[in-house]
Amino acid sequence: MAFDRIDRQIMALLQDDGRMTNVDLAERVGLTAPPCLRRVRALEEAGAIRGYHAELDAGRLGFPITVFAMVSLQSQAERDLAAFEEHVATIPEVRECHMLNGEIDFILKIVAHDLRTFQDILTTHLTPAPNVASVKTSLTIRTAKALSGIPVTDD
């Protein structure tokens, strides 16, 4: 699907504020409400807008610990990769799982209530998982930038 300037403006504005009313959105992009809503629905149906969510403060909700875990597997056969992905999908504290190329097979973003909880996740869910060769972890000390979404430009 090709996106014009107005589509990109709509996506950028909704990415920044998913609770924006259609009337406000239409005004910001220079449309009336009905055609703006049609465009939003078309972007949703095309899969360009996949959903809406609230951005929660992990620390205030009792998850002040963020750890990145680099996981190497013994086998990279597709069935083994899929089995690992299915396994980490069952661990609620694993918030992101990305397959990489290179020495590391996956990088996981994990949140935890405290270091003891993280250690429990590591020793009971990750390192003993089938096909896991090694897990290397790095505890986040400070986050300088954490933007959700993607950059939307007028290209």
CSV table of N, CA and C in Angstrom, one decimal, residues 1 13 19 33-34 40 52 54 62-63 67 69 85 87-89 97 118 122 131 140 147 153 155:
chain,number,residue,atom,x,y,z
A,1,MET,N,0.8,-1.2,0.0
A,1,MET,CA,0.0,0.0,0.0
A,1,MET,C,0.9,1.2,0.0
A,13,LEU,N,0.7,11.1,14.0
A,13,LEU,CA,-0.1,11.6,15.1
A,13,LEU,C,-0.7,10.6,16.0
A,19,ARG,N,-5.0,8.1,21.7
A,19,ARG,CA,-6.3,8.5,22.2
A,19,ARG,C,-6.9,9.7,21.5
A,33,ALA,N,-14.0,15.2,9.4
A,33,ALA,CA,-14.0,13.9,10.2
A,33,ALA,C,-14.3,12.7,9.4
A,34,PRO,N,-15.3,12.6,8.5
A,34,PRO,CA,-15.6,11.4,7.8
A,34,PRO,C,-14.5,10.9,6.9
A,40,VAL,N,-8.2,6.3,8.4
A,40,VAL,CA,-7.7,5.5,9.6
A,40,VAL,C,-8.2,4.1,9.4
A,52,TYR,N,-3.6,-0.2,19.2
A,52,TYR,CA,-3.5,0.9,20.0
A,52,TYR,C,-3.2,0.4,21.4
A,54,ALA,N,-1.7,1.6,25.7
A,54,ALA,CA,-1.2,2.6,26.7
A,54,ALA,C,0.3,2.3,27.0
A,62,GLY,N,6.1,-1.6,39.5
A,62,GLY,CA,6.9,-2.7,40.3
A,62,GLY,C,7.8,-3.5,39.4
A,63,PHE,N,8.2,-3.0,38.3
A,63,PHE,CA,9.2,-3.7,37.4
A,63,PHE,C,10.4,-2.7,37.1
A,67,VAL,N,16.6,-6.2,31.9
A,67,VAL,CA,17.8,-6.9,31.6
A,67,VAL,C,17.7,-7.3,30.1
A,69,ALA,N,19.1,-10.2,27.6
A,69,ALA,CA,19.7,-11.5,27.6
A,69,ALA,C,20.0,-11.9,26.2
A,85,GLU,N,11.2,-19.8,20.4
A,85,GLU,CA,10.3,-18.7,20.4
A,85,GLU,C,8.9,-19.0,21.1
A,87,HIS,N,8.6,-21.1,23.6
A,87,HIS,CA,8.9,-21.2,25.0
A,87,HIS,C,9.0,-19.8,25.6
A,88,VAL,N,9.7,-18.9,25.0
A,88,VAL,CA,9.8,-17.5,25.6
A,88,VAL,C,8.5,-16.8,25.6
A,89,ALA,N,7.6,-17.1,24.6
A,89,ALA,CA,6.3,-16.5,24.6
A,89,ALA,C,5.5,-16.8,25.8
A,97,CYS,N,11.5,-10.3,22.0
A,97,CYS,CA,12.4,-11.5,21.6
A,97,CYS,C,12.7,-11.2,20.2
A,118,PHE,N,14.6,-11.8,38.7
A,118,PHE,CA,15.3,-12.0,37.4
A,118,PHE,C,16.1,-13.3,37.5
A,122,LEU,N,15.9,-16.5,35.0
A,122,LEU,CA,17.1,-17.0,34.3
A,122,LEU,C,17.3,-18.4,34.5
A,131,ASN,N,17.6,-26.9,24.1
A,131,ASN,CA,18.4,-26.3,23.0
A,131,ASN,C,19.2,-25.1,23.4
A,140,THR,N,20.4,-3.3,32.7
A,140,THR,CA,20.3,-1.9,32.3
A,140,THR,C,20.5,-1.0,33.5
A,147,LEU,N,12.0,5.0,22.6
A,147,LEU,CA,10.8,5.5,21.9
A,147,LEU,C,10.1,4.2,21.3
A,153,THR,N,8.0,9.7,8.3
A,153,THR,CA,8.4,10.9,7.6
A,153,THR,C,7.5,11.2,6.4
A,155,ASP,N,8.3,11.5,3.4
A,155,ASP,CA,8.9,11.1,2.1
A,155,ASP,C,7.9,10.7,1.1
